[in-house]
mmCIF file of C-alpha atoms in Angstrom:
data_model
loop_
_atom_site.group_PDB
_atom_site.id
_atom_site.type_symbol
_atom_site.label_atom_id
_atom_site.label_comp_id
_atom_site.label_asym_id
_atom_site.label_seq_id
_atom_site.Cartn_x
_atom_site.Cartn_y
_atom_site.Cartn_z
ATOM 1 C CA MET A 5 2.768 7.308 30.587
ATOM 2 C CA SER A 6 2.170 10.700 29.466
ATOM 3 C CA LYS A 7 2.361 11.548 25.540
ATOM 4 C CA THR A 8 3.845 14.255 23.824
ATOM 5 C CA LYS A 9 2.092 15.620 20.701
ATOM 6 C CA VAL A 10 4.447 16.556 17.882
ATOM 7 C CA ASP A 11 3.554 18.378 14.536
ATOM 8 C CA SER A 12 4.219 16.468 11.457
ATOM 9 C CA THR A 13 6.318 19.273 10.097
ATOM 10 C CA GLY A 14 8.238 18.817 13.282
ATOM 11 C CA ILE A 15 9.831 15.232 12.012
ATOM 12 C CA ASP A 16 12.342 14.745 9.745
ATOM 13 C CA LEU A 17 11.253 11.355 7.884
ATOM 14 C CA SER A 18 14.392 11.159 6.097
ATOM 15 C CA ASP A 19 16.300 10.349 9.343
ATOM 16 C CA THR A 20 16.748 6.668 10.606
ATOM 17 C CA PHE A 21 14.163 5.528 13.026
ATOM 18 C CA ALA A 22 14.746 2.432 15.185
ATOM 19 C CA PHE A 23 11.700 0.989 16.621
ATOM 20 C CA THR A 24 11.532 -1.116 19.454
ATOM 21 C CA GLY A 25 7.523 -1.665 20.000
ATOM 22 C CA THR A 26 5.173 -2.252 17.527
ATOM 23 C CA VAL A 27 3.176 -0.048 15.351
ATOM 24 C CA THR A 28 -0.348 -0.816 14.977
ATOM 25 C CA GLY A 29 -3.206 0.756 13.047
ATOM 26 C CA ALA A 30 -1.157 1.446 9.837
ATOM 27 C CA GLY A 31 -2.739 -1.509 7.627
ATOM 28 C CA ASN A 32 0.716 -3.076 7.412
ATOM 29 C CA TYR A 33 1.738 -5.065 4.370
ATOM 30 C CA LYS A 34 4.404 -7.891 5.588
ATOM 31 C CA LEU A 35 6.351 -9.534 2.648
ATOM 32 C CA VAL A 36 6.273 -13.275 2.801
ATOM 33 C CA SER A 37 8.013 -14.339 -0.402
ATOM 34 C CA ASN A 38 9.912 -13.002 -3.427
ATOM 35 C CA THR A 39 10.457 -14.378 -6.402
ATOM 36 C CA THR A 40 12.392 -12.781 -9.190
ATOM 37 C CA VAL A 41 12.605 -14.036 -12.938
ATOM 38 C CA SER A 42 15.225 -13.355 -15.545
ATOM 39 C CA LYS A 43 14.589 -11.652 -18.937
ATOM 40 C CA THR A 44 17.039 -13.832 -20.374
ATOM 41 C CA ALA A 45 16.286 -17.372 -18.679
ATOM 42 C CA GLY A 46 12.606 -17.830 -18.663
ATOM 43 C CA VAL A 47 10.854 -20.484 -16.113
ATOM 44 C CA SER A 48 8.420 -23.183 -17.159
ATOM 45 C CA SER A 49 6.297 -21.813 -14.123
ATOM 46 C CA ILE A 50 6.400 -20.080 -10.629
ATOM 47 C CA ASN A 51 5.490 -22.079 -7.953
ATOM 48 C CA LEU A 52 4.631 -20.612 -4.602
ATOM 49 C CA THR A 53 3.880 -23.127 -2.396
ATOM 50 C CA GLY A 54 3.422 -22.674 1.359
ATOM 51 C CA ILE A 55 2.732 -19.015 1.233
ATOM 52 C CA PHE A 56 -0.866 -18.879 2.996
ATOM 53 C CA THR A 57 -0.408 -19.733 6.793
ATOM 54 C CA SER A 58 -2.600 -18.469 9.695
ATOM 55 C CA SER A 59 -0.777 -15.476 10.125
ATOM 56 C CA TYR A 60 -2.988 -13.334 7.913
ATOM 57 C CA SER A 61 -6.367 -13.801 6.550
ATOM 58 C CA ILE A 62 -5.983 -11.516 3.304
ATOM 59 C CA TYR A 63 -3.162 -11.774 0.971
ATOM 60 C CA GLN A 64 -1.717 -9.913 -2.175
ATOM 61 C CA ILE A 65 0.237 -11.548 -5.237
ATOM 62 C CA VAL A 66 1.930 -8.387 -6.930
ATOM 63 C CA ILE A 67 3.342 -8.957 -10.371
ATOM 64 C CA ASN A 68 6.010 -6.932 -11.428
ATOM 65 C CA ASP A 69 7.126 -6.831 -14.983
ATOM 66 C CA LEU A 70 6.653 -10.248 -16.279
ATOM 67 C CA THR A 71 5.896 -11.664 -19.791
ATOM 68 C CA THR A 72 4.892 -14.868 -21.533
ATOM 69 C CA ASP A 73 7.053 -15.902 -24.550
ATOM 70 C CA GLY A 74 5.566 -18.015 -27.339
ATOM 71 C CA THR A 75 5.508 -19.233 -30.947
ATOM 72 C CA SER A 76 2.480 -16.933 -31.569
ATOM 73 C CA THR A 77 0.747 -13.784 -30.159
ATOM 74 C CA SER A 78 -2.556 -15.433 -30.528
ATOM 75 C CA ASN A 79 -3.704 -17.201 -27.564
ATOM 76 C CA ASN A 80 -0.292 -16.224 -25.718
ATOM 77 C CA ASN A 81 -1.385 -16.330 -22.164
ATOM 78 C CA LEU A 82 -0.671 -16.201 -18.353
ATOM 79 C CA ASP A 83 -2.597 -18.503 -16.228
ATOM 80 C CA MET A 84 -2.745 -19.766 -12.909
ATOM 81 C CA LYS A 85 -3.538 -22.829 -10.812
ATOM 82 C CA LEU A 86 -4.180 -23.312 -6.956
ATOM 83 C CA TYR A 87 -2.253 -25.208 -4.374
ATOM 84 C CA ASN A 88 -3.804 -27.084 -1.228
ATOM 85 C CA THR A 89 -1.877 -26.880 2.044
ATOM 86 C CA SER A 90 0.099 -30.338 0.838
ATOM 87 C CA ASP A 91 1.616 -28.763 -2.129
ATOM 88 C CA SER A 92 -0.699 -30.641 -4.682
ATOM 89 C CA LEU A 93 -2.493 -28.760 -7.269
ATOM 90 C CA PHE A 94 -6.238 -28.696 -7.046
ATOM 91 C CA THR A 95 -7.561 -30.688 -10.192
ATOM 92 C CA SER A 96 -11.127 -29.092 -10.241
ATOM 93 C CA SER A 97 -13.766 -27.121 -8.735
ATOM 94 C CA ILE A 98 -12.635 -23.493 -9.742
ATOM 95 C CA ASN A 99 -15.334 -21.074 -10.761
ATOM 96 C CA TYR A 100 -14.057 -18.100 -12.055
ATOM 97 C CA VAL A 101 -14.995 -15.183 -14.761
ATOM 98 C CA GLY A 102 -12.310 -12.571 -16.352
ATOM 99 C CA ARG A 103 -13.280 -9.807 -18.482
ATOM 100 C CA LEU A 104 -10.449 -8.629 -20.727
ATOM 101 C CA HIS A 105 -11.032 -4.653 -21.715
ATOM 102 C CA THR A 106 -9.181 -3.721 -24.744
ATOM 103 C CA GLN A 107 -8.405 -0.020 -25.148
ATOM 104 C CA GLY A 108 -10.543 0.920 -28.360
ATOM 105 C CA GLY A 109 -12.320 -2.106 -28.528
ATOM 106 C CA SER A 110 -15.208 -4.485 -26.805
ATOM 107 C CA PRO A 111 -14.967 -6.337 -23.621
ATOM 108 C CA SER A 112 -14.533 -10.139 -23.808
ATOM 109 C CA ASP A 113 -15.643 -12.728 -21.295
ATOM 110 C CA TYR A 114 -13.843 -15.774 -20.314
ATOM 111 C CA GLY A 115 -14.554 -18.416 -17.636
ATOM 112 C CA GLY A 116 -16.317 -21.610 -16.425
ATOM 113 C CA ASN A 117 -17.384 -23.697 -13.678
ATOM 114 C CA GLY A 118 -15.006 -26.680 -12.103
ATOM 115 C CA GLN A 119 -12.113 -25.290 -13.978
ATOM 116 C CA THR A 120 -8.234 -26.175 -12.903
ATOM 117 C CA GLN A 121 -6.697 -23.125 -14.604
ATOM 118 C CA VAL A 122 -7.512 -19.448 -14.425
ATOM 119 C CA ALA A 123 -6.710 -16.894 -16.768
ATOM 120 C CA LEU A 124 -4.970 -13.977 -15.876
ATOM 121 C CA GLY A 125 -4.158 -12.547 -19.059
ATOM 122 C CA VAL A 126 -4.785 -13.554 -22.641
ATOM 123 C CA ASN A 127 -3.470 -12.688 -26.552
ATOM 124 C CA ILE A 128 -0.189 -11.179 -24.638
ATOM 125 C CA TYR A 129 2.217 -9.372 -27.182
ATOM 126 C CA GLY A 130 4.367 -12.582 -26.703
ATOM 127 C CA ASN A 131 8.032 -11.152 -26.645
ATOM 128 C CA THR A 132 10.365 -10.416 -23.760
ATOM 129 C CA ASP A 133 9.823 -6.713 -24.258
ATOM 130 C CA THR A 134 6.269 -6.132 -23.178
ATOM 131 C CA PRO A 135 5.368 -5.512 -19.471
ATOM 132 C CA LEU A 136 2.740 -7.276 -17.734
ATOM 133 C CA CYS A 137 2.069 -5.693 -14.049
ATOM 134 C CA GLY A 138 -0.811 -6.716 -11.931
ATOM 135 C CA ILE A 139 -2.358 -7.567 -8.232
ATOM 136 C CA ILE A 140 -4.330 -10.612 -7.072
ATOM 137 C CA THR A 141 -6.115 -10.677 -3.908
ATOM 138 C CA PHE A 142 -7.161 -13.897 -1.790
ATOM 139 C CA PHE A 143 -9.276 -13.695 1.122
ATOM 140 C CA ASN A 144 -9.305 -16.387 3.688
ATOM 141 C CA PRO A 145 -7.378 -18.711 1.764
ATOM 142 C CA LEU A 146 -7.163 -21.308 4.771
ATOM 143 C CA LYS A 147 -10.700 -21.468 5.316
ATOM 144 C CA THR A 148 -12.153 -25.218 5.559
ATOM 145 C CA GLU A 149 -15.924 -24.229 5.331
ATOM 146 C CA GLY A 150 -17.824 -22.405 2.454
ATOM 147 C CA ARG A 151 -15.584 -20.718 -0.389
ATOM 148 C CA LYS A 152 -12.504 -19.037 -0.974
ATOM 149 C CA ASN A 153 -12.328 -16.076 -2.957
ATOM 150 C CA PHE A 154 -9.902 -14.157 -5.248
ATOM 151 C CA ILE A 155 -10.077 -10.945 -7.344
ATOM 152 C CA GLY A 156 -7.269 -9.479 -9.478
ATOM 153 C CA HIS A 157 -6.556 -7.199 -12.299
ATOM 154 C CA ILE A 158 -3.588 -7.363 -14.926
ATOM 155 C CA ASN A 159 -2.366 -5.093 -17.180
ATOM 156 C CA PHE A 160 -0.297 -6.052 -20.510
ATOM 157 C CA HIS A 161 0.207 -5.156 -24.184
ATOM 158 C CA ASN A 162 -1.792 -7.096 -26.369
ATOM 159 C CA ASN A 163 -1.452 -8.741 -29.868
ATOM 160 C CA SER A 164 -2.766 -5.802 -31.545
ATOM 161 C CA GLY A 165 -0.517 -3.621 -29.950
ATOM 162 C CA VAL A 166 -2.756 -1.788 -27.215
ATOM 163 C CA SER A 167 -2.769 -1.770 -23.577
ATOM 164 C CA SER A 168 -5.349 -4.708 -22.140
ATOM 165 C CA ARG A 169 -6.184 -5.137 -18.582
ATOM 166 C CA MET A 170 -7.820 -8.414 -17.316
ATOM 167 C CA PHE A 171 -9.958 -8.376 -14.683
ATOM 168 C CA THR A 172 -10.185 -11.898 -13.026
ATOM 169 C CA GLN A 173 -12.472 -13.051 -9.983
ATOM 170 C CA GLY A 174 -13.187 -16.234 -8.682
ATOM 171 C CA ILE A 175 -14.016 -18.646 -5.906
ATOM 172 C CA LEU A 176 -12.439 -21.971 -5.128
ATOM 173 C CA GLN A 177 -14.986 -24.544 -4.213
ATOM 174 C CA SER A 178 -13.477 -26.806 -1.860
ATOM 175 C CA ASN A 179 -13.454 -27.180 1.757
ATOM 176 C CA THR A 180 -10.115 -27.922 1.678
ATOM 177 C CA ALA A 181 -7.487 -25.029 2.743
ATOM 178 C CA LEU A 182 -5.396 -23.425 -0.277
ATOM 179 C CA GLY A 183 -1.986 -23.243 0.314
ATOM 180 C CA GLY A 184 -0.578 -21.317 -2.543
ATOM 181 C CA ILE A 185 -0.436 -20.761 -6.331
ATOM 182 C CA GLN A 186 1.239 -21.680 -9.610
ATOM 183 C CA LEU A 187 1.832 -19.122 -12.366
ATOM 184 C CA LEU A 188 2.384 -20.857 -15.800
ATOM 185 C CA PRO A 189 2.307 -20.169 -19.627
ATOM 186 C CA GLY A 190 -1.079 -20.878 -21.332
ATOM 187 C CA GLY A 191 -2.418 -21.521 -24.491
ATOM 188 C CA ASN A 192 0.644 -21.023 -27.140
ATOM 189 C CA ALA A 193 3.053 -19.604 -24.529
ATOM 190 C CA SER A 194 5.920 -21.689 -23.725
ATOM 191 C CA GLU A 195 7.604 -19.862 -20.716
ATOM 192 C CA ILE A 196 7.362 -16.916 -18.229
ATOM 193 C CA ASN A 197 9.945 -14.380 -18.668
ATOM 194 C CA GLY A 198 11.372 -10.987 -17.183
ATOM 195 C CA SER A 199 10.148 -7.984 -19.289
ATOM 196 C CA ASP A 200 13.160 -5.645 -18.950
ATOM 197 C CA SER A 201 16.962 -6.179 -17.990
ATOM 198 C CA SER A 202 16.888 -2.693 -16.198
ATOM 199 C CA VAL A 203 14.430 -3.863 -13.457
ATOM 200 C CA THR A 204 13.889 -6.785 -11.067
ATOM 201 C CA SER A 205 10.957 -8.603 -12.720
ATOM 202 C CA SER A 206 9.282 -10.443 -9.804
ATOM 203 C CA VAL A 207 6.442 -11.916 -8.045
ATOM 204 C CA ARG A 208 5.940 -10.899 -4.256
ATOM 205 C CA VAL A 209 3.445 -12.236 -1.838
ATOM 206 C CA TYR A 210 2.288 -9.949 0.836
ATOM 207 C CA GLY A 211 0.124 -10.678 4.119
ATOM 208 C CA ILE A 212 -1.887 -7.806 5.037
ATOM 209 C CA GLU A 213 -2.505 -7.038 8.833
#
């Protein structure tokens, strides 16, 4: 079939297009799930089970505008646990390290071997007006040999009133496939809330082609 070359300036991208074929080579992100959280009705955890399938080998979890609400800003954390494909939480064998970099302060390391819970944000300000946003990438979660890797970075307002970024990287030391994740309050935090009523606070899962 002959091809017609069209300059980019010759296409009106504000128009509506209907594709009947398959678009390839664009590094497509496919929405797998979208969980919303209200500012006024917090949840005890966000359970994302069955999100990892053979459709993709790389997944990204996008956290938009969440916070944790607790009785104290000290040790008011957001944590993560991992599910297997039978929707049971792993009870051990997560090796991870996280580095909290505080603007104007010194980095602090958090981590351990054989953990069940991974810190994504620590010493979060602790009310429902401070946004927490970030991305966690999982590589080959359905592998049944070797290790499953993840890496993430989360930005939030800490208890000293300055912007903080938590870098988290880890490895699941198990030959069992990874099926999903659980986000939960850690330390003194009691629930997960949306941060701002004017936006849709959410946790979205994307598969990357």
